[in-house]
Tab-separated table of C-alpha atoms and ligand atoms in Angstrom:
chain	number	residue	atom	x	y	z
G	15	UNK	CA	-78.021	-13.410	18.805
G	16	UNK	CA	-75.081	-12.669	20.390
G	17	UNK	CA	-73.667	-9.270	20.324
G	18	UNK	CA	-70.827	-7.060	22.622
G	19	UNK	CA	-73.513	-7.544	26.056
G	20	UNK	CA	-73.964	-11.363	25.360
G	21	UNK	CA	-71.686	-12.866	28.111
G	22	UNK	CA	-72.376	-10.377	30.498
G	23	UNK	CA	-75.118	-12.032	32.662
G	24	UNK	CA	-73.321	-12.143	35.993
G	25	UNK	CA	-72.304	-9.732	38.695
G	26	UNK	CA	-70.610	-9.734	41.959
G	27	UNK	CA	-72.857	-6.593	43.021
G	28	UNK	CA	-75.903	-6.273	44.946
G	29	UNK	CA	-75.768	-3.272	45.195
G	30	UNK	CA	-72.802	-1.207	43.556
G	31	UNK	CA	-73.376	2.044	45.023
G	32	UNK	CA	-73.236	1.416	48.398
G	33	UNK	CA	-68.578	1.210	47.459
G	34	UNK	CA	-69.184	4.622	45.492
G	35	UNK	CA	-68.486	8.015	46.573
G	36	UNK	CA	-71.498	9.684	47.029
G	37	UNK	CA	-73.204	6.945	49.493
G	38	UNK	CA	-73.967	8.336	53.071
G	39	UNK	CA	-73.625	5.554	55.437
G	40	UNK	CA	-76.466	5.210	57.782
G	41	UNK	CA	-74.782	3.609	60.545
G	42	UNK	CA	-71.495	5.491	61.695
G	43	UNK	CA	-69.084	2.680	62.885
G	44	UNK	CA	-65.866	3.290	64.983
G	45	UNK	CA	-66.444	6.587	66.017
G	46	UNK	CA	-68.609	6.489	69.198
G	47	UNK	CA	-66.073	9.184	71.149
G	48	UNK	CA	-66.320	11.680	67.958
G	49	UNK	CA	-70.035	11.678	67.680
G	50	UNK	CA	-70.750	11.311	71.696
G	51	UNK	CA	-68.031	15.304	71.690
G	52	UNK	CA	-69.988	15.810	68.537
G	53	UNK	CA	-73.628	15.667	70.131
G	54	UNK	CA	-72.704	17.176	73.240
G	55	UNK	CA	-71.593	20.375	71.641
G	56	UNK	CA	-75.142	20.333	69.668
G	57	UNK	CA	-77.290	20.268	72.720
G	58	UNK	CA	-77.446	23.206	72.887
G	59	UNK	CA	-79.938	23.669	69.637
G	60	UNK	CA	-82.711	21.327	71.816
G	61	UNK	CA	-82.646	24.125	74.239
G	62	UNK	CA	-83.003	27.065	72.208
G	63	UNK	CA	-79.873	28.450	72.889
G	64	UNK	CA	-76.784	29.512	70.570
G	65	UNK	CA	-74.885	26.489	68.847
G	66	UNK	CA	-71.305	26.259	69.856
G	67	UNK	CA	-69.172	26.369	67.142
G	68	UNK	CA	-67.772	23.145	66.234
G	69	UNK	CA	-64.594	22.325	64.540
G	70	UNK	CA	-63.557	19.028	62.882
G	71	UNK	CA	-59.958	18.271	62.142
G	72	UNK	CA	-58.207	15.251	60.813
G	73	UNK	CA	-56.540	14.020	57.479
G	74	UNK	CA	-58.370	13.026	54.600
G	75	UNK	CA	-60.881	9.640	54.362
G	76	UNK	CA	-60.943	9.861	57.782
G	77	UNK	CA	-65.281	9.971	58.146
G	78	UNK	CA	-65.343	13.679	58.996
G	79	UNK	CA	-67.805	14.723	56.295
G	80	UNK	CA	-69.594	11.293	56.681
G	81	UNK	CA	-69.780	12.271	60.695
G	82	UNK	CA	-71.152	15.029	60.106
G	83	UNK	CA	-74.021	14.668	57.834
G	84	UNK	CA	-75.117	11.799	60.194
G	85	UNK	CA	-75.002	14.306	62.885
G	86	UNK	CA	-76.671	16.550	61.332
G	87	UNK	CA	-80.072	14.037	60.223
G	88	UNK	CA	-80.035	12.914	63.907
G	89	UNK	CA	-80.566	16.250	65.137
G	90	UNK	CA	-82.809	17.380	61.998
G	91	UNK	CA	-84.986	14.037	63.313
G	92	UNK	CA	-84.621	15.137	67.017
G	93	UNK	CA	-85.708	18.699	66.785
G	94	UNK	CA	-88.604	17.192	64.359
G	95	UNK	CA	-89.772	15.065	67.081
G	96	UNK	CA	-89.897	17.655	69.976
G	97	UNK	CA	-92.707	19.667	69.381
G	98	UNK	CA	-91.215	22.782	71.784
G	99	UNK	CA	-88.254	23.128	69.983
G	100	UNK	CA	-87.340	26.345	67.235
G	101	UNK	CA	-87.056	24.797	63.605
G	102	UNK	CA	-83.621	23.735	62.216
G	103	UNK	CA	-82.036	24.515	59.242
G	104	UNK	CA	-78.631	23.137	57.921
G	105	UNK	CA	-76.865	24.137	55.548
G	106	UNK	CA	-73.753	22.707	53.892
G	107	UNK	CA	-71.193	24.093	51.931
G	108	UNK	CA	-67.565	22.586	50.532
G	109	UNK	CA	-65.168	25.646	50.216
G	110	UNK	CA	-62.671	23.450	47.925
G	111	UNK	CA	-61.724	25.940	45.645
G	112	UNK	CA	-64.124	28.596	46.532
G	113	UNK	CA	-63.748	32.242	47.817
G	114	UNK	CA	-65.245	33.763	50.723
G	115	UNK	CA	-67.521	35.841	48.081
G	116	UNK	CA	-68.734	32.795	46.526
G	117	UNK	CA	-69.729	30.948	49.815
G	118	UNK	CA	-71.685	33.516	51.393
G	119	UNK	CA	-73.505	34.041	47.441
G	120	UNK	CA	-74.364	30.380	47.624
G	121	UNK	CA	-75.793	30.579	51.280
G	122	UNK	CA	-77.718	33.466	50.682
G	123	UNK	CA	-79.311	31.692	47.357
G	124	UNK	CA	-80.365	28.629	49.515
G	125	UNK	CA	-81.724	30.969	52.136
G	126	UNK	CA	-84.127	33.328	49.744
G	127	UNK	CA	-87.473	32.495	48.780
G	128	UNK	CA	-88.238	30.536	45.775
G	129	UNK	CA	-89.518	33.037	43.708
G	130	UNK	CA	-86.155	35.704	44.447
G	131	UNK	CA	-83.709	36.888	41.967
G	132	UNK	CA	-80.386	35.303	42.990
G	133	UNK	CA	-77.393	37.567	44.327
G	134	UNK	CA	-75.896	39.389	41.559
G	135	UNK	CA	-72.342	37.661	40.751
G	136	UNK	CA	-70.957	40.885	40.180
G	137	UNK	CA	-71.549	44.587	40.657
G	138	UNK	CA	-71.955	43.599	44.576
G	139	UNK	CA	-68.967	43.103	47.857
G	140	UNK	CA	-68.900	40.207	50.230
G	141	UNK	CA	-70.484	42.963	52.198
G	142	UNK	CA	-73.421	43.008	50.880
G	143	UNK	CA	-73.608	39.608	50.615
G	144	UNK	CA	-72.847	39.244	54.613
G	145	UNK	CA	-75.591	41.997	54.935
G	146	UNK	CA	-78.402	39.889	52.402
G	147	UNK	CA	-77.453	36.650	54.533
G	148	UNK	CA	-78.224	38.124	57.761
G	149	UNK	CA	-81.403	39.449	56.322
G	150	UNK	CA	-82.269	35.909	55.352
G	151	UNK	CA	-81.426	34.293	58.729
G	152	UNK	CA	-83.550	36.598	60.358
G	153	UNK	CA	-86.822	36.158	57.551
G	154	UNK	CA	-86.338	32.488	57.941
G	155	UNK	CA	-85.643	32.844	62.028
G	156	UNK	CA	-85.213	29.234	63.960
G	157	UNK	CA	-81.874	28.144	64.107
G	158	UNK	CA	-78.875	28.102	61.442
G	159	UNK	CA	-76.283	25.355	61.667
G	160	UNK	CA	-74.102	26.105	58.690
G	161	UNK	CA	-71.431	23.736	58.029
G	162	UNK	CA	-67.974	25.148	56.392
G	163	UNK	CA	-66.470	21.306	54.872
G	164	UNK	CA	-62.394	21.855	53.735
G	165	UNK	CA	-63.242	25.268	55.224
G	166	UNK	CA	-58.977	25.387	54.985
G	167	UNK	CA	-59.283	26.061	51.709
G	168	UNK	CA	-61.558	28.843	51.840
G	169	UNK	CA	-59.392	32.493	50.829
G	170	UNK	CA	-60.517	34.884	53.881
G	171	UNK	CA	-61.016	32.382	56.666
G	172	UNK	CA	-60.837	34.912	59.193
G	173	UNK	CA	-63.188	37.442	57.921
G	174	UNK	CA	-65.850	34.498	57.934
G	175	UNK	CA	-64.768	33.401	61.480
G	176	UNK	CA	-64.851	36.702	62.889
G	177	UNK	CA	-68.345	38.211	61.274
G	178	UNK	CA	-70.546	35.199	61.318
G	179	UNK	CA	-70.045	33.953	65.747
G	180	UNK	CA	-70.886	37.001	66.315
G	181	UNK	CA	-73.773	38.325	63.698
G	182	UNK	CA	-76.038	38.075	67.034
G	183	UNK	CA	-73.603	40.238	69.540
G	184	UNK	CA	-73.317	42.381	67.039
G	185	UNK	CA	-77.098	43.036	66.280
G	186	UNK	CA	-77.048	41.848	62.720
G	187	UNK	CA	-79.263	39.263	63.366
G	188	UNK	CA	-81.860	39.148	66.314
G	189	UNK	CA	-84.546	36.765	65.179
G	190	UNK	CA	-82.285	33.713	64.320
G	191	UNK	CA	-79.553	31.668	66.028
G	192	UNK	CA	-76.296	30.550	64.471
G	193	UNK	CA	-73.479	27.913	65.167
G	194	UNK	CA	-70.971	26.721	62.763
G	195	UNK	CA	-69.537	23.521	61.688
G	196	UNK	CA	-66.028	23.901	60.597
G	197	UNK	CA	-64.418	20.897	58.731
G	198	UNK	CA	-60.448	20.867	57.755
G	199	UNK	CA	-58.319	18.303	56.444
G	200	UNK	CA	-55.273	20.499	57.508
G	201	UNK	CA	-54.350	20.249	61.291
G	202	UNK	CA	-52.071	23.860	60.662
G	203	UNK	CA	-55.425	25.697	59.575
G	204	UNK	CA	-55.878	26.506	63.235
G	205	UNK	CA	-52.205	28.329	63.907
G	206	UNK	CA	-52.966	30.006	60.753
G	207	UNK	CA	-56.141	31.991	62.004
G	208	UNK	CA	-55.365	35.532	63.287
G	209	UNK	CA	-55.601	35.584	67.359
G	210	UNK	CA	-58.772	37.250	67.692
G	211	UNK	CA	-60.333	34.560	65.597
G	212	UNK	CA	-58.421	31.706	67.515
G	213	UNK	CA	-59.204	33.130	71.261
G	214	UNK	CA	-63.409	33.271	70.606
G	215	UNK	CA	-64.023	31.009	68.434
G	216	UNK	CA	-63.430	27.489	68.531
G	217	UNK	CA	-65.557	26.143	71.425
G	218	UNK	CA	-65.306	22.360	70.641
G	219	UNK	CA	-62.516	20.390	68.165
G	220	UNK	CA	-62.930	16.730	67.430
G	221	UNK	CA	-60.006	15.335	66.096
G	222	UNK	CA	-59.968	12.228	64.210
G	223	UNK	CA	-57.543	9.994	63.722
G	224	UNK	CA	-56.428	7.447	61.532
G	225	UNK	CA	-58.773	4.375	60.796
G	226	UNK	CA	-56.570	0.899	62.874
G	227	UNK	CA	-56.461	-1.997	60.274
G	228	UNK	CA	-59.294	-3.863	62.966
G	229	UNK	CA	-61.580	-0.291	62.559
G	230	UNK	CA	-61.456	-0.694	58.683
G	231	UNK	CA	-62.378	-3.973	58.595
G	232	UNK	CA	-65.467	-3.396	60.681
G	233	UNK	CA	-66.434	-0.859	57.996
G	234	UNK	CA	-65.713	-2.482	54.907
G	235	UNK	CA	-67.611	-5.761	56.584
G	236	UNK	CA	-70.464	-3.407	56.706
G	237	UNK	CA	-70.175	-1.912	53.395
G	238	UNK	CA	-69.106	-5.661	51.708
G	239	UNK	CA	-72.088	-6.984	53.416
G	240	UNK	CA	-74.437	-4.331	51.114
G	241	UNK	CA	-72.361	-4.283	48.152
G	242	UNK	CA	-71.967	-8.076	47.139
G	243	UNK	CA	-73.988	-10.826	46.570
G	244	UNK	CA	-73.810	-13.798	48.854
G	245	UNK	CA	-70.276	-15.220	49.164
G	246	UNK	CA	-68.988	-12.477	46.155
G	247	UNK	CA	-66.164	-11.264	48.956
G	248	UNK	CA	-63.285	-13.476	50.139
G	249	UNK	CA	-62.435	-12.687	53.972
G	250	UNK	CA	-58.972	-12.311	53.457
G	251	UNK	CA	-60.180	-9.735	50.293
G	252	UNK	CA	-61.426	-7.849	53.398
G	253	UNK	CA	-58.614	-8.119	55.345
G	254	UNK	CA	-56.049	-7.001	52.341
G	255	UNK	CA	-57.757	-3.756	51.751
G	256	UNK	CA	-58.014	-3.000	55.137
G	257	UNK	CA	-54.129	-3.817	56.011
G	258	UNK	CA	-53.489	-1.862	52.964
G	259	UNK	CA	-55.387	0.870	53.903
G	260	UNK	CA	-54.247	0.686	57.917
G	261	UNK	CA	-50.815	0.942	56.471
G	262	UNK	CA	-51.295	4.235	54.747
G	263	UNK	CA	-52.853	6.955	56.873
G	264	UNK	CA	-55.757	4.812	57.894
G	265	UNK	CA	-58.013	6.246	55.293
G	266	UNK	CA	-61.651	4.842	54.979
G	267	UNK	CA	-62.067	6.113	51.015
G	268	UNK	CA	-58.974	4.239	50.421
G	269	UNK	CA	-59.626	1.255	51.831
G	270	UNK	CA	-63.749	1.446	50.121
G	271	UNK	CA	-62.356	2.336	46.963
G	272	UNK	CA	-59.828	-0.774	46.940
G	273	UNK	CA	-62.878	-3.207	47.382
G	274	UNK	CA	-64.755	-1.580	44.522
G	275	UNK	CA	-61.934	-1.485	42.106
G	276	UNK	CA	-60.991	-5.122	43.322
G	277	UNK	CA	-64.339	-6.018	42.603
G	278	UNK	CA	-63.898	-4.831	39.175
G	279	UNK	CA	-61.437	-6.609	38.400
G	280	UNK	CA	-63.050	-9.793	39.376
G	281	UNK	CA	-65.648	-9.222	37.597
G	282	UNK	CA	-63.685	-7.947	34.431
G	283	UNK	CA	-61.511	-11.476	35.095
G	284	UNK	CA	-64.624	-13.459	35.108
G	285	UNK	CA	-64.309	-14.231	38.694
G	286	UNK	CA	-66.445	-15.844	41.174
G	287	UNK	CA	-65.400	-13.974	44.409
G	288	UNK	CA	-62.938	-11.228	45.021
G	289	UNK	CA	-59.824	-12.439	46.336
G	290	UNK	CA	-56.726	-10.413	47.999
G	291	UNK	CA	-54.900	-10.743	44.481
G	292	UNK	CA	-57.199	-8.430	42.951
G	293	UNK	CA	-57.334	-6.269	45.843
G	294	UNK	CA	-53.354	-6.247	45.324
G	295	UNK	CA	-54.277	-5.325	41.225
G	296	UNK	CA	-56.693	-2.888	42.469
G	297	UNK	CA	-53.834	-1.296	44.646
G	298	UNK	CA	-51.808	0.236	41.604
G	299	UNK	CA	-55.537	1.024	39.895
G	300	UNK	CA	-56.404	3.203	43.028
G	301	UNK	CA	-53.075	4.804	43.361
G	302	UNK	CA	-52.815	6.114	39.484
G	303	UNK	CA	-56.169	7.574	40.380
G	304	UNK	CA	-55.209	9.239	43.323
G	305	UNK	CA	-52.545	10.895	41.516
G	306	UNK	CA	-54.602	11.833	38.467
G	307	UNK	CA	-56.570	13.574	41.148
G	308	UNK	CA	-53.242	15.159	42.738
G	309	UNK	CA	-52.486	16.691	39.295
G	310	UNK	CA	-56.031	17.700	38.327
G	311	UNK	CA	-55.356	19.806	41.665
G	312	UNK	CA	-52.594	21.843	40.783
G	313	UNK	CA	-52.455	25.083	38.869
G	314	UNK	CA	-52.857	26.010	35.242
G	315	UNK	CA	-48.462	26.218	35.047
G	316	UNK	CA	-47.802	23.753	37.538
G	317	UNK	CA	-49.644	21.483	35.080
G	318	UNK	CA	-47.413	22.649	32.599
G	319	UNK	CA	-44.018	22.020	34.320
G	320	UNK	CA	-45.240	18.920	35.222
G	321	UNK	CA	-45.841	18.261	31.446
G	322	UNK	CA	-42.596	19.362	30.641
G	323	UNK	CA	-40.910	17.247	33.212
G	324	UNK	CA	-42.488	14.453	31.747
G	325	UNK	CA	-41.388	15.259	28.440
G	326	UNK	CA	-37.957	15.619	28.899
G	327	UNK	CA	-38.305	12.387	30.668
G	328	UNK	CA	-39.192	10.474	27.598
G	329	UNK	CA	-36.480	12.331	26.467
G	330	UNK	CA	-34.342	11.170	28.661
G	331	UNK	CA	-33.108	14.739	29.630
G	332	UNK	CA	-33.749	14.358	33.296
G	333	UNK	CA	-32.631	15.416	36.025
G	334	UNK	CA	-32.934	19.143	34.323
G	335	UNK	CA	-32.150	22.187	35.727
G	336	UNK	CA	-34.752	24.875	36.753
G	337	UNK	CA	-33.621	27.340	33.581
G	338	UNK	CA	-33.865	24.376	31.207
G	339	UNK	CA	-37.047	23.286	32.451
G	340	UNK	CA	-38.542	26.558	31.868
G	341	UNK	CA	-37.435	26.476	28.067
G	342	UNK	CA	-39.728	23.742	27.482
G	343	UNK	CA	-42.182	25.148	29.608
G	344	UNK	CA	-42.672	28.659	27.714
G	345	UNK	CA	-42.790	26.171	24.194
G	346	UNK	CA	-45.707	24.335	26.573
G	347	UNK	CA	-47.848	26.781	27.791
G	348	UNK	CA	-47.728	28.787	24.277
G	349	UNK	CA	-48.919	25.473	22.651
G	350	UNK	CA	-51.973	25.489	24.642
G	351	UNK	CA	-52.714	29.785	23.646
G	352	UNK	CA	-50.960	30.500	27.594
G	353	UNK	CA	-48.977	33.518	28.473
G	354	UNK	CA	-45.698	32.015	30.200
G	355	UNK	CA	-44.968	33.076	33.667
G	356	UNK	CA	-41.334	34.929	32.992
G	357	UNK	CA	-39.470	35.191	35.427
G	358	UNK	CA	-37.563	32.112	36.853
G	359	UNK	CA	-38.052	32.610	40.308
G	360	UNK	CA	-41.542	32.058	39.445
G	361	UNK	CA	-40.733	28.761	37.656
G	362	UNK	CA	-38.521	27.727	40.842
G	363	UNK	CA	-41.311	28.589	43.334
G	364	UNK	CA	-43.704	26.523	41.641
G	365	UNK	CA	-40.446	22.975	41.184
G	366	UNK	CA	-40.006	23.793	44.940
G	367	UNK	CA	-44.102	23.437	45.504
G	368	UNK	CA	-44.069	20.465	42.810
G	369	UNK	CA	-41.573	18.980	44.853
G	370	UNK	CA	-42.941	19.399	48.560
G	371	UNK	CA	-46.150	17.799	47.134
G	372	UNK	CA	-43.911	14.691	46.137
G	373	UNK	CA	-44.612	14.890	42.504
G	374	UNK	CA	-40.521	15.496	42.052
G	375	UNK	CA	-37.051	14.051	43.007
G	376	UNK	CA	-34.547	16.896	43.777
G	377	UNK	CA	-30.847	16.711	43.676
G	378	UNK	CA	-28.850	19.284	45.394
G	379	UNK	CA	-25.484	20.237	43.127
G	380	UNK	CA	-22.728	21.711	43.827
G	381	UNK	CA	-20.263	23.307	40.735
G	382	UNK	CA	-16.904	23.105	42.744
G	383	UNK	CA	-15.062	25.067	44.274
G	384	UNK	CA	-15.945	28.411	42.392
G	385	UNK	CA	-19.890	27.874	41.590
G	386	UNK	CA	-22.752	27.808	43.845
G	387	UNK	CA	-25.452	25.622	44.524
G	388	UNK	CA	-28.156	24.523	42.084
G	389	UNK	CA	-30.915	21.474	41.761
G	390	UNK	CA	-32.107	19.414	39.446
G	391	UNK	CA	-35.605	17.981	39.556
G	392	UNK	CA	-37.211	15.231	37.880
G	393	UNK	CA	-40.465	13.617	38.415
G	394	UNK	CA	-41.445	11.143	41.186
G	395	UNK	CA	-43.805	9.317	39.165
G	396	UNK	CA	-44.771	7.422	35.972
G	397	UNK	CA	-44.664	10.157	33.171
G	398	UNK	CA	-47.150	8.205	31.361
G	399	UNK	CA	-49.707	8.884	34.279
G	400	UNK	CA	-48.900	13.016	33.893
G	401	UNK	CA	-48.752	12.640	30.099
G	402	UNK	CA	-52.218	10.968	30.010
G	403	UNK	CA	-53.723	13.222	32.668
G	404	UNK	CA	-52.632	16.222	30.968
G	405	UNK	CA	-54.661	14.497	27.659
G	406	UNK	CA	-57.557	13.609	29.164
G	407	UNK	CA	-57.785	17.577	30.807
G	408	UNK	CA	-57.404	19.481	27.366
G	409	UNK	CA	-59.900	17.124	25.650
G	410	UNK	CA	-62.592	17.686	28.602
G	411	UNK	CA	-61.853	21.382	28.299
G	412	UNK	CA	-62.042	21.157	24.711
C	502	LIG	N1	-66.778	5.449	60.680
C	502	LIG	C1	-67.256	5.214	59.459
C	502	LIG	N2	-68.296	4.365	59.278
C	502	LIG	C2	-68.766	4.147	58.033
C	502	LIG	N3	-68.267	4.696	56.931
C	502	LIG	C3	-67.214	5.546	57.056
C	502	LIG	C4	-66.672	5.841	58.329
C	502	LIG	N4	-65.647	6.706	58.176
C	502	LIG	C5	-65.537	6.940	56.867
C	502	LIG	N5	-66.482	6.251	56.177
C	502	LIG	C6	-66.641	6.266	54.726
C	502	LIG	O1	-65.344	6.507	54.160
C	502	LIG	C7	-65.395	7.468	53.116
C	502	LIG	C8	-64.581	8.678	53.479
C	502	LIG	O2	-65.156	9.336	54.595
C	502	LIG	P1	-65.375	10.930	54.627
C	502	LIG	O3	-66.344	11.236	55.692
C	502	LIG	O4	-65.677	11.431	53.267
C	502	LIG	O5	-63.905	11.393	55.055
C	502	LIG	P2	-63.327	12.867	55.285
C	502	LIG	O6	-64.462	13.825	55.201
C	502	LIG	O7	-62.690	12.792	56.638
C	502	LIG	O8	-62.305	13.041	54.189
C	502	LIG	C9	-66.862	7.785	52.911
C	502	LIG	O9	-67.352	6.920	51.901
C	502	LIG	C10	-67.498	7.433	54.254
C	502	LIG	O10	-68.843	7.059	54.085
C	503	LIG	MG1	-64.661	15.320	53.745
């Protein structure tokens, strides 16, 4: 019988999810300085004394999460073995679109006992909430590493920075010890603390930089080397993504995420081994992803400018102006049951923030002598890719 799975009887994968997002890496590679700063600011939880606070800064893909959870299993292992030392407890938390309120909730949830009623969502302050938490350190006692990952993104940064160093100085907490782990992707998140924050707070900052073409390929070796079945990779596969990668910002989920989608297209060619041509295929693949990502990102009516934009595109009707681009944005967001922003200095904040993010060209114009200066925008990308993005949102929130 053959049916639709017939033919498929081969695979280039040993193991697939060693390329995929969500796999930890046991072995750190490249980063011996980072996690040599990185342990030395940690001693201080084998000794029973406070835990600096740590802070992690660097641009995206660059191993700062994946540092950090390897960090933080050493030192789980390390206080495990040594029988004198207080108990540990980590906790992680990604503040990526989270507020202040909602982190300290989710803390104090993992901290009560089984059989507790969660934190109310409502009816209750972050007050309380800091209040509950410190209650919960204490029960539990030990120590409390707590790590704060895209902690840039977090609302009230500073009231988090500036309560939870000093929950101990302050008598909130005498039976427990706390240190936090602050990751950002955002080298300005530090300038943008308020001074009394800045001067106490951050004891230690690893910075990481950008991944060298030689540094990726040690890591995808290691990851290819897992992933593939015997002689599935070409060298010079390797070596593409890597370059690639090297090329643009150095990132490590870049580069991994060219070999798997290379990989897929081998395998979706019927190919033996992955070569650097379908590294070069997966290139455009990984980029429209990245993208769809971008625009996921953005606000309720930024997605609908964008759509607009992308309208009058196929409409030819670009490079618009910001008062005709909010036409067809009011007819947008009322299509999808939205109330419009109105005024169009709202519209023109968000075409100035579409445009800093690169999703739009902008051309300065000037109307002679007599008029003043206007733009016109129009988008910096396929308007297929917004068109399709925009589709595939409203039919998952359907
Ligand atoms: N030095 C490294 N050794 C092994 N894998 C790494 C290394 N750096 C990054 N990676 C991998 O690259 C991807 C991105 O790393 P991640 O830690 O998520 O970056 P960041 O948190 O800085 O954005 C992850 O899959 C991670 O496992
Ligand atoms: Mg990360």
């Amino acid at each position: 019988m053959s049916g639709p799975f017939s033919d498929l009887t081969d695979t280039l994968f040993a193991d697939k999810s060693v390329l995929s997002e969500s796999y930890q890496p046991e072995e750190i590679l490249e980063r011996d300085e980072e996690i040599e700063a990185f342990s030395h600011a940690l001693q201080d939880v084998l000794f029973g004394r406070e835990p600096e606070n740590i802070f992690l800064y660097g641009k995206a893909g660059l191993g700062k999460t994946a540092v950090t959870k390897y960090m933080m299993s050493e030192l789980q292992s390390e206080v495990f073995e040594r029988e004198e030392v207080d108990d540990l407890h980590v906790h992680e938390i990604n503040c990526n679109g989270k507020t202040l309120f909602m982190v300290v909730r989710r803390l104090v949830n993992e901290l009560l006992p089984a059989d507790a009623s969660p934190f109310p969502k409502r009816g209750l302050g972050t007050g309380d909430a800091f209040d509950e938490l410190y209650a919960q350190l204490d029960r539990i006692g030990g120590t409390h590493l707590i790590v704060f990952d895209e902690i840039d993104h977090l609302d009230d940064v500073d009231t988090l920075l500036y309560e939870l160093p000093r929950a101990r100085s302050n008598g909130h907490i005498t039976e427990s010890l706390v240190g936090i782990v602050g990751i950002s992707n955002n080298y300005t998140f530090r300038q943008s603390l308020s001074a009394k924050v800045k001067d106490t707070l951050m004891e230690t900052e690893i910075s990481f930089s950008p991944y060298d073409a030689g540094e990726l390929r040690t890591i995808l070796h290691d990851r290819a080397d897992r992933a593939f079945v015997d002689g599935a990779c070409d060298e010079s596969a390797i070596a593409k993504a890597a370059a690639l990668s090297a090329q643009d910002m150095g990132n490590a989920r870049q580069a991994i995420d060219l070999l798997r989608v290379g990989a897929e297209v081998a395998e979706r060619d019927g190919d033996e081994t992955v070569t650097d041509d379908h590294i070069e295929d997966a290139r455009t693949l990984v980029q429209r992803g990245r993208l769809r990502n971008k625009i996921r990102d953005q606000t309720e009516h930024a997605q609908y400018i964008l759509e607009t934009i992308a309208k009058l595109e196929e409409r030819n009707e670009v490079p618009a102006r910001s008062k005709e681009i909010q036409e067809g944005y009011e007819r947008v967001a009322e299509a999808y049951g939205a109330t419009p922003l109105t005024t169009l200095k709202s519209i023109q904040d968000h075409l100035s923030d579409l445009h800093m993010l690169g999703f739009l060209v902008r051309h300065e114009r000037n109307k002679g002598l007599s008029g003043g200066q206007y733009y016109e925008y129009e988008l910096d990308l396929d308007p297929m890719i917004v068109l399709e993005t925009r589709e595939e949102i409203v039919q998952a929130a359907d």
